Tab-separated table of C-alpha atoms and ligand atoms in Angstrom:
chain	number	residue	atom	x	y	z
A	1322	GLU	CA	37.635	21.113	-41.753
A	1323	GLY	CA	38.029	19.791	-38.172
A	1324	ARG	CA	38.262	23.329	-36.927
A	1325	ALA	CA	35.061	24.422	-38.660
A	1326	ALA	CA	33.260	21.521	-37.095
A	1327	GLY	CA	34.658	22.576	-33.748
A	1328	GLU	CA	33.368	26.083	-34.223
A	1329	ARG	CA	29.956	24.839	-35.163
A	1330	TRP	CA	29.758	22.918	-31.934
A	1331	CYS	CA	30.660	26.053	-30.002
A	1332	VAL	CA	27.299	27.701	-30.674
A	1333	PHE	CA	25.649	25.149	-28.387
A	1334	GLU	CA	25.898	25.294	-24.642
A	1335	PRO	CA	27.576	21.990	-23.717
A	1336	ASP	CA	24.887	21.644	-21.106
A	1337	MET	CA	22.093	21.980	-23.665
A	1338	GLU	CA	23.850	19.494	-25.868
A	1339	SER	CA	24.079	16.843	-23.174
A	1340	ARG	CA	20.543	17.423	-22.031
A	1341	HIS	CA	19.337	16.919	-25.574
A	1342	LEU	CA	21.427	13.764	-25.920
A	1343	ARG	CA	20.058	12.417	-22.682
A	1344	LYS	CA	16.495	12.998	-23.890
A	1345	LEU	CA	17.212	11.130	-27.111
A	1346	GLN	CA	18.819	8.265	-25.195
A	1347	VAL	CA	16.000	7.948	-22.700
A	1348	THR	CA	13.326	8.122	-25.405
A	1349	GLU	CA	15.129	5.446	-27.394
A	1350	ARG	CA	15.443	3.115	-24.378
A	1351	LEU	CA	11.824	3.687	-23.462
A	1352	GLN	CA	10.471	1.659	-26.357
A	1353	SER	CA	12.425	-1.431	-25.355
A	1354	ALA	CA	11.515	-0.853	-21.719
A	1355	ILE	CA	7.858	-1.027	-22.752
A	1356	SER	CA	8.158	-4.152	-24.860
A	1357	GLU	CA	10.357	-5.874	-22.265
A	1358	ARG	CA	8.276	-4.640	-19.332
A	1359	GLN	CA	11.206	-3.227	-17.419
A	1360	PHE	CA	8.981	-1.231	-15.108
A	1361	SER	CA	7.870	-1.856	-11.580
A	1362	LEU	CA	5.343	-0.224	-9.323
A	1363	LEU	CA	5.664	1.102	-5.812
A	1364	PHE	CA	2.597	1.887	-3.749
A	1365	GLN	CA	2.305	4.782	-1.316
A	1366	PRO	CA	-0.328	4.458	1.422
A	1367	GLN	CA	-3.160	6.987	1.703
A	1368	TYR	CA	-4.626	7.456	5.164
A	1369	ASP	CA	-8.252	8.392	5.880
A	1370	LEU	CA	-8.161	10.881	8.771
A	1371	GLN	CA	-11.786	10.297	9.793
A	1372	ALA	CA	-11.860	6.515	9.599
A	1373	GLN	CA	-8.284	6.468	10.960
A	1374	ARG	CA	-7.127	3.801	8.578
A	1375	VAL	CA	-5.129	3.293	5.416
A	1376	HIS	CA	-7.850	3.082	2.784
A	1377	SER	CA	-5.906	3.230	-0.453
A	1378	ALA	CA	-2.475	3.327	-2.086
A	1379	GLU	CA	-1.138	5.299	-5.057
A	1380	ALA	CA	0.704	3.388	-7.768
A	1381	LEU	CA	4.006	5.101	-8.637
A	1382	ILE	CA	6.047	3.761	-11.527
A	1383	ARG	CA	9.764	2.956	-11.421
A	1384	TRP	CA	12.115	2.101	-14.249
A	1385	HIS	CA	15.572	0.595	-14.020
A	1386	ASP	CA	17.278	0.553	-17.398
A	1387	ASP	CA	20.133	-1.921	-17.937
A	1388	VAL	CA	22.311	0.747	-19.544
A	1389	LEU	CA	21.178	4.043	-18.022
A	1390	GLY	CA	20.359	2.842	-14.511
A	1391	PRO	CA	17.357	4.112	-12.555
A	1392	ILE	CA	15.302	6.761	-14.363
A	1393	TYR	CA	12.636	8.617	-12.420
A	1394	PRO	CA	9.103	9.280	-13.671
A	1395	ASP	CA	9.534	13.066	-13.532
A	1396	GLU	CA	12.106	12.570	-16.306
A	1397	PHE	CA	10.609	9.822	-18.465
A	1398	ILE	CA	6.846	10.397	-18.186
A	1399	PRO	CA	7.049	13.760	-20.035
A	1400	LEU	CA	9.162	12.065	-22.733
A	1401	ALA	CA	6.684	9.204	-22.967
A	1402	GLU	CA	3.931	11.784	-23.405
A	1403	SER	CA	5.677	13.774	-26.117
A	1404	SER	CA	6.721	10.665	-28.023
A	1405	GLY	CA	3.256	9.117	-27.904
A	1406	MET	CA	4.249	6.094	-25.788
A	1407	ILE	CA	2.459	7.062	-22.597
A	1408	THR	CA	-0.729	5.088	-23.120
A	1409	GLN	CA	1.239	1.858	-23.539
A	1410	ILE	CA	2.787	2.616	-20.156
A	1411	THR	CA	-0.555	3.516	-18.596
A	1412	ASP	CA	-2.047	0.249	-19.883
A	1413	TRP	CA	0.746	-1.642	-18.139
A	1414	VAL	CA	0.347	0.369	-14.909
A	1415	PHE	CA	-3.373	-0.293	-15.012
A	1416	ASP	CA	-3.051	-4.064	-15.526
A	1417	GLU	CA	-0.355	-4.371	-12.886
A	1418	SER	CA	-2.310	-2.261	-10.367
A	1419	LEU	CA	-5.441	-4.371	-10.821
A	1420	ALA	CA	-3.387	-7.543	-10.346
A	1421	GLN	CA	-1.938	-6.194	-7.091
A	1422	LEU	CA	-5.363	-4.986	-5.953
A	1423	ALA	CA	-6.738	-8.505	-6.424
A	1424	ARG	CA	-3.848	-9.916	-4.329
A	1425	TRP	CA	-4.522	-7.480	-1.494
A	1426	HIS	CA	-8.200	-8.354	-1.518
A	1427	ARG	CA	-7.523	-12.090	-1.557
A	1428	ALA	CA	-5.401	-11.516	1.558
A	1429	GLY	CA	-8.343	-9.743	3.214
A	1430	HIS	CA	-7.162	-6.128	3.023
A	1431	SER	CA	-9.815	-3.582	2.060
A	1432	LEU	CA	-7.555	-1.251	0.186
A	1433	GLY	CA	-8.225	0.748	-2.974
A	1434	VAL	CA	-5.728	1.851	-5.595
A	1435	SER	CA	-5.028	5.263	-7.171
A	1436	ILE	CA	-3.597	5.384	-10.678
A	1437	ASN	CA	-2.080	8.403	-12.444
A	1438	LEU	CA	-3.424	9.250	-15.880
A	1439	SER	CA	-1.815	11.549	-18.426
A	1440	ALA	CA	-3.515	14.040	-20.720
A	1441	ARG	CA	-3.079	11.777	-23.700
A	1442	ASP	CA	-4.782	8.875	-21.937
A	1443	ILE	CA	-7.870	10.922	-21.189
A	1444	LEU	CA	-8.167	12.026	-24.783
A	1445	LYS	CA	-7.830	8.464	-26.086
A	1446	ASP	CA	-11.289	6.995	-26.470
A	1447	ASP	CA	-9.942	3.446	-26.791
A	1448	PHE	CA	-8.099	3.767	-23.475
A	1449	ILE	CA	-11.364	4.779	-21.789
A	1450	ASP	CA	-13.100	1.859	-23.570
A	1451	ARG	CA	-10.533	-0.576	-22.140
A	1452	VAL	CA	-11.013	0.684	-18.582
A	1453	ILE	CA	-14.791	0.448	-18.853
A	1454	ALA	CA	-14.582	-3.000	-20.471
A	1455	ARG	CA	-12.592	-4.311	-17.509
A	1456	ILE	CA	-15.231	-3.001	-15.132
A	1457	ASP	CA	-18.039	-4.515	-17.238
A	1458	GLN	CA	-16.209	-7.854	-17.324
A	1459	GLY	CA	-16.096	-7.811	-13.527
A	1460	ASP	CA	-12.274	-7.660	-13.380
A	1461	VAL	CA	-12.543	-4.850	-10.850
A	1462	ASP	CA	-15.226	-3.234	-8.729
A	1463	PRO	CA	-14.872	0.481	-9.588
A	1464	LYS	CA	-15.384	1.429	-5.945
A	1465	TRP	CA	-11.726	0.427	-5.378
A	1466	LEU	CA	-10.473	2.568	-8.230
A	1467	MET	CA	-9.329	6.198	-8.091
A	1468	LEU	CA	-7.888	7.853	-11.176
A	1469	GLU	CA	-5.673	10.909	-10.646
A	1470	VAL	CA	-5.698	13.474	-13.413
A	1471	THR	CA	-3.575	16.630	-13.511
A	1472	GLU	CA	-5.306	19.905	-14.219
A	1473	SER	CA	-2.988	20.753	-17.083
A	1474	ALA	CA	-3.965	17.424	-18.599
A	1475	VAL	CA	-7.445	18.606	-19.387
A	1476	VAL	CA	-6.816	22.186	-20.447
A	1477	GLU	CA	-6.173	21.599	-24.112
A	1478	GLU	CA	-9.220	19.787	-25.414
A	1479	LEU	CA	-11.530	20.524	-22.543
A	1480	ASP	CA	-14.808	19.281	-24.042
A	1481	HIS	CA	-13.295	15.992	-25.137
A	1482	ALA	CA	-11.586	15.489	-21.776
A	1483	VAL	CA	-14.780	16.262	-19.868
A	1484	ALA	CA	-16.787	13.826	-22.012
A	1485	ASN	CA	-14.309	11.001	-21.389
A	1486	LEU	CA	-14.023	11.740	-17.668
A	1487	GLN	CA	-17.821	11.699	-17.515
A	1488	ARG	CA	-17.825	8.188	-19.029
A	1489	LEU	CA	-15.485	6.994	-16.270
A	1490	TYR	CA	-17.529	8.806	-13.630
A	1491	ASP	CA	-20.722	7.159	-14.914
A	1492	ALA	CA	-19.006	3.772	-14.789
A	1493	GLY	CA	-18.514	4.320	-11.041
A	1494	VAL	CA	-14.800	5.201	-11.061
A	1495	SER	CA	-13.661	7.929	-8.665
A	1496	LEU	CA	-11.657	10.776	-10.123
A	1497	ALA	CA	-9.219	13.123	-8.410
A	1498	ILE	CA	-7.657	16.342	-9.645
A	1499	ASP	CA	-3.948	15.814	-8.960
A	1500	ASP	CA	-1.477	18.599	-8.084
A	1501	PHE	CA	-4.400	20.884	-7.333
A	1502	GLY	CA	-3.405	24.536	-7.236
A	1503	THR	CA	-0.481	24.299	-9.636
A	1504	GLY	CA	-2.313	24.187	-12.977
A	1505	PHE	CA	-4.011	26.820	-15.054
A	1506	SER	CA	-7.552	28.075	-14.406
A	1507	SER	CA	-8.108	25.623	-11.568
A	1508	LEU	CA	-11.306	27.196	-10.412
A	1509	ALA	CA	-12.896	27.444	-13.841
A	1510	GLN	CA	-12.201	23.759	-14.412
A	1511	LEU	CA	-13.629	22.750	-11.080
A	1512	LYS	CA	-16.988	23.858	-12.355
A	1513	VAL	CA	-16.976	21.574	-15.374
A	1514	LEU	CA	-14.910	18.556	-14.357
A	1515	PRO	CA	-16.796	15.531	-13.056
A	1516	VAL	CA	-14.551	14.687	-10.088
A	1517	HIS	CA	-14.861	13.412	-6.511
A	1518	GLU	CA	-11.637	14.565	-4.946
A	1519	LEU	CA	-9.006	17.289	-4.943
A	1520	LYS	CA	-5.430	16.380	-4.249
A	1521	ILE	CA	-3.623	19.387	-2.824
A	1522	ASP	CA	-0.155	19.586	-4.333
A	1523	LYS	CA	2.769	18.923	-2.048
A	1524	SER	CA	4.247	22.358	-2.728
A	1525	PHE	CA	1.529	23.757	-0.422
A	1526	VAL	CA	1.983	21.027	2.183
A	1527	LEU	CA	5.724	20.415	2.609
A	1528	ASN	CA	6.233	23.514	4.817
A	1529	LEU	CA	2.694	23.764	6.090
A	1530	SER	CA	3.548	24.090	9.771
A	1531	MET	CA	6.006	26.941	9.093
A	1532	ASP	CA	4.271	28.830	6.323
A	1533	LEU	CA	1.211	30.854	7.256
A	1534	ASP	CA	0.331	31.604	3.638
A	1535	ASP	CA	0.301	27.895	2.839
A	1536	GLN	CA	-1.976	27.364	5.818
A	1537	LYS	CA	-4.424	29.953	4.514
A	1538	ILE	CA	-4.371	28.521	0.998
A	1539	VAL	CA	-4.839	24.960	2.190
A	1540	ARG	CA	-7.554	25.838	4.682
A	1541	SER	CA	-9.620	27.741	2.134
A	1542	THR	CA	-9.074	25.111	-0.562
A	1543	ILE	CA	-10.442	22.447	1.781
A	1544	GLU	CA	-13.443	24.618	2.669
A	1545	MET	CA	-14.191	25.360	-0.958
A	1546	ALA	CA	-13.871	21.698	-1.962
A	1547	HIS	CA	-16.242	20.653	0.819
A	1548	HIS	CA	-18.776	23.286	-0.253
A	1549	LEU	CA	-18.614	21.757	-3.724
A	1550	GLY	CA	-19.146	18.289	-2.291
A	1551	LEU	CA	-15.610	17.100	-2.981
A	1552	SER	CA	-13.271	15.308	-0.626
A	1553	VAL	CA	-9.676	16.425	-0.157
A	1554	ILE	CA	-6.402	14.550	0.123
A	1555	ALA	CA	-3.088	16.294	0.853
A	1556	GLU	CA	0.180	14.879	-0.484
A	1557	GLY	CA	3.682	15.618	0.825
A	1558	VAL	CA	2.818	15.225	4.501
A	1559	GLU	CA	6.266	14.772	6.009
A	1560	ASN	CA	5.714	15.424	9.709
A	1561	GLU	CA	3.245	15.175	12.528
A	1562	ALA	CA	2.669	18.943	12.701
A	1563	SER	CA	1.404	18.969	9.118
A	1564	MET	CA	-0.854	16.027	9.802
A	1565	GLN	CA	-2.330	17.688	12.894
A	1566	LEU	CA	-2.957	20.919	11.018
A	1567	LEU	CA	-4.633	19.110	8.121
A	1568	SER	CA	-6.723	17.135	10.552
A	1569	SER	CA	-7.857	20.347	12.274
A	1570	MET	CA	-8.766	21.756	8.841
A	1571	HIS	CA	-10.972	18.677	8.226
A	1572	CYS	CA	-8.861	17.417	5.371
A	1573	ASN	CA	-10.192	13.944	4.480
A	1574	ALA	CA	-6.992	12.055	3.809
A	1575	ILE	CA	-3.215	12.374	3.786
A	1576	GLN	CA	-0.277	10.843	1.957
A	1577	GLY	CA	3.434	11.388	2.498
A	1578	TYR	CA	6.714	10.322	4.025
A	1579	PHE	CA	5.322	10.831	7.535
A	1580	LEU	CA	3.255	7.699	6.979
A	1581	SER	CA	5.459	5.957	4.473
A	1582	LYS	CA	7.563	6.328	1.379
A	1583	PRO	CA	6.273	4.406	-1.641
A	1584	ILE	CA	6.735	0.693	-0.926
A	1585	ALA	CA	6.995	-2.471	-3.003
A	1586	SER	CA	3.724	-4.302	-3.522
A	1587	ASP	CA	5.015	-7.453	-1.827
A	1588	ASP	CA	5.881	-5.478	1.287
A	1589	ILE	CA	2.682	-3.481	1.535
A	1590	MET	CA	0.677	-6.185	3.262
A	1591	THR	CA	3.337	-6.658	5.942
A	1592	TRP	CA	3.544	-2.886	6.282
A	1593	LEU	CA	-0.244	-2.693	6.759
A	1594	SER	CA	-0.219	-5.341	9.464
A	1595	ASP	CA	2.574	-3.561	11.339
A	1596	PHE	CA	1.260	-0.039	10.802
A	1597	ARG	CA	0.428	2.122	13.763
A	1598	MET	CA	-0.016	5.886	13.417
A	1599	PRO	CA	3.330	7.357	14.564
E	108	LIG	P1	2.598	12.832	-8.297
E	108	LIG	O1	1.480	12.082	-8.926
E	108	LIG	O2	2.315	14.196	-7.773
E	108	LIG	O3	3.176	11.861	-7.159
E	108	LIG	C1	3.686	12.309	-5.927
E	108	LIG	C2	5.195	12.305	-5.917
E	108	LIG	O4	5.618	12.814	-4.651
E	108	LIG	C3	5.817	10.914	-6.022
E	108	LIG	O5	7.048	11.067	-6.707
E	108	LIG	C4	6.065	10.546	-4.569
E	108	LIG	O6	7.078	9.579	-4.418
E	108	LIG	C5	6.456	11.896	-3.999
E	108	LIG	N1	6.182	11.992	-2.558
E	108	LIG	C6	5.283	11.287	-1.845
E	108	LIG	N2	5.260	11.673	-0.556
E	108	LIG	C7	6.170	12.658	-0.440
E	108	LIG	C8	6.619	13.472	0.673
E	108	LIG	O7	6.157	13.360	1.810
E	108	LIG	N3	7.583	14.399	0.397
E	108	LIG	C9	8.104	14.562	-0.848
E	108	LIG	N4	9.054	15.490	-1.019
E	108	LIG	N5	7.709	13.810	-1.915
E	108	LIG	C10	6.749	12.870	-1.706
E	108	LIG	P2	7.465	10.076	-7.884
E	108	LIG	O8	7.107	8.669	-7.522
E	108	LIG	O9	8.886	10.379	-8.223
E	108	LIG	O10	6.532	10.520	-9.082
E	108	LIG	C11	6.691	11.778	-9.678
E	108	LIG	C12	5.591	12.075	-10.660
E	108	LIG	O11	5.651	11.197	-11.782
E	108	LIG	C13	4.196	11.845	-10.082
E	108	LIG	O12	3.820	12.976	-9.345
E	108	LIG	C14	3.382	11.661	-11.340
E	108	LIG	O13	3.041	12.904	-11.911
E	108	LIG	C15	4.357	10.946	-12.238
E	108	LIG	N6	4.066	9.494	-12.196
E	108	LIG	C16	4.501	8.546	-11.329
E	108	LIG	N7	4.006	7.333	-11.638
E	108	LIG	C17	3.220	7.512	-12.741
E	108	LIG	C18	2.419	6.652	-13.558
E	108	LIG	O14	2.294	5.442	-13.330
E	108	LIG	N8	1.771	7.234	-14.614
E	108	LIG	C19	1.852	8.577	-14.892
E	108	LIG	N9	1.197	9.063	-15.940
E	108	LIG	N10	2.587	9.409	-14.139
E	108	LIG	C20	3.266	8.888	-13.083
E	109	LIG	CA1	-0.581	11.464	-8.370
E	110	LIG	CA1	1.935	16.317	-6.881
E	111	LIG	CA1	2.468	15.324	-10.706
């Protein structure tokens, strides 16, 4: 009996088994994390190369679970998506980001905020309704709001996604295609998506100063975006050489460790006051 059970277990790779267990654990803890609001946000500055100032900051979620410890968004966001919990998280991120935005503005900083949306959010009409309601109520001027959407997010139900993005666009919200270059049929989607900005994925930027192919890809992406009337931000800018190259390619904005890692909301105002381009 015990031996048969042992044999049964042997058909699984132990690694697969523990990965599966971990997924179950994380998904289970996620629901209580949502109801108990165990998340926090960090904000990573975005620097406008023309205006030579920090004009915005991207909200990046963090989760510290009492039992499992810190869990990073690359692990739990996909699980939140597949288990249908993502929009509850996005609602929280949205509320918290608007609260922080109001604090920055009260302190006299003219800083916008970028928020990451998932595929599910864009396809949820009531999520879009809530965002537009908050704008209509005057809770936020949409000129301070950038929503980052991944390309893969809109592939599945393209017409529905485009219609909902158009509603946000019409409400005055700026939209960016996140991780540009890594998704499917990027160019085809560019034609139909109502967006203002491309965000070049960090995989093209991290080694920019060393990799001539990356330089060609980034340079032509920026040119194409500008021809289409879109602005361009590059993420993953880790050193001065990358920044200089992007500047010479007329990239509009940069984000990355060279300027700052994501920082706590309380610290961002001090950081802004102290900031000088390295
Ligand atoms: P993303 O939207 O592409 O965010 C950029 C990621 O790159 C962040 O990782 C950021 O900390 C990291 N990063 C920034 N600058 C540099 C750099 O110079 N070098 C390197 N190597 N990395 C840099 P993070 O915070 O771990 O987030 C990972 C992903 O999780 C995000 O990728 C995004 O897809 C997702 N995510 C994070 N917060 C949220 C959220 O509130 N909602 C949703 N739906 N997704 C989120
Ligand atoms: Ca993003
Ligand atoms: Ca990215
Ligand atoms: Ca991403």
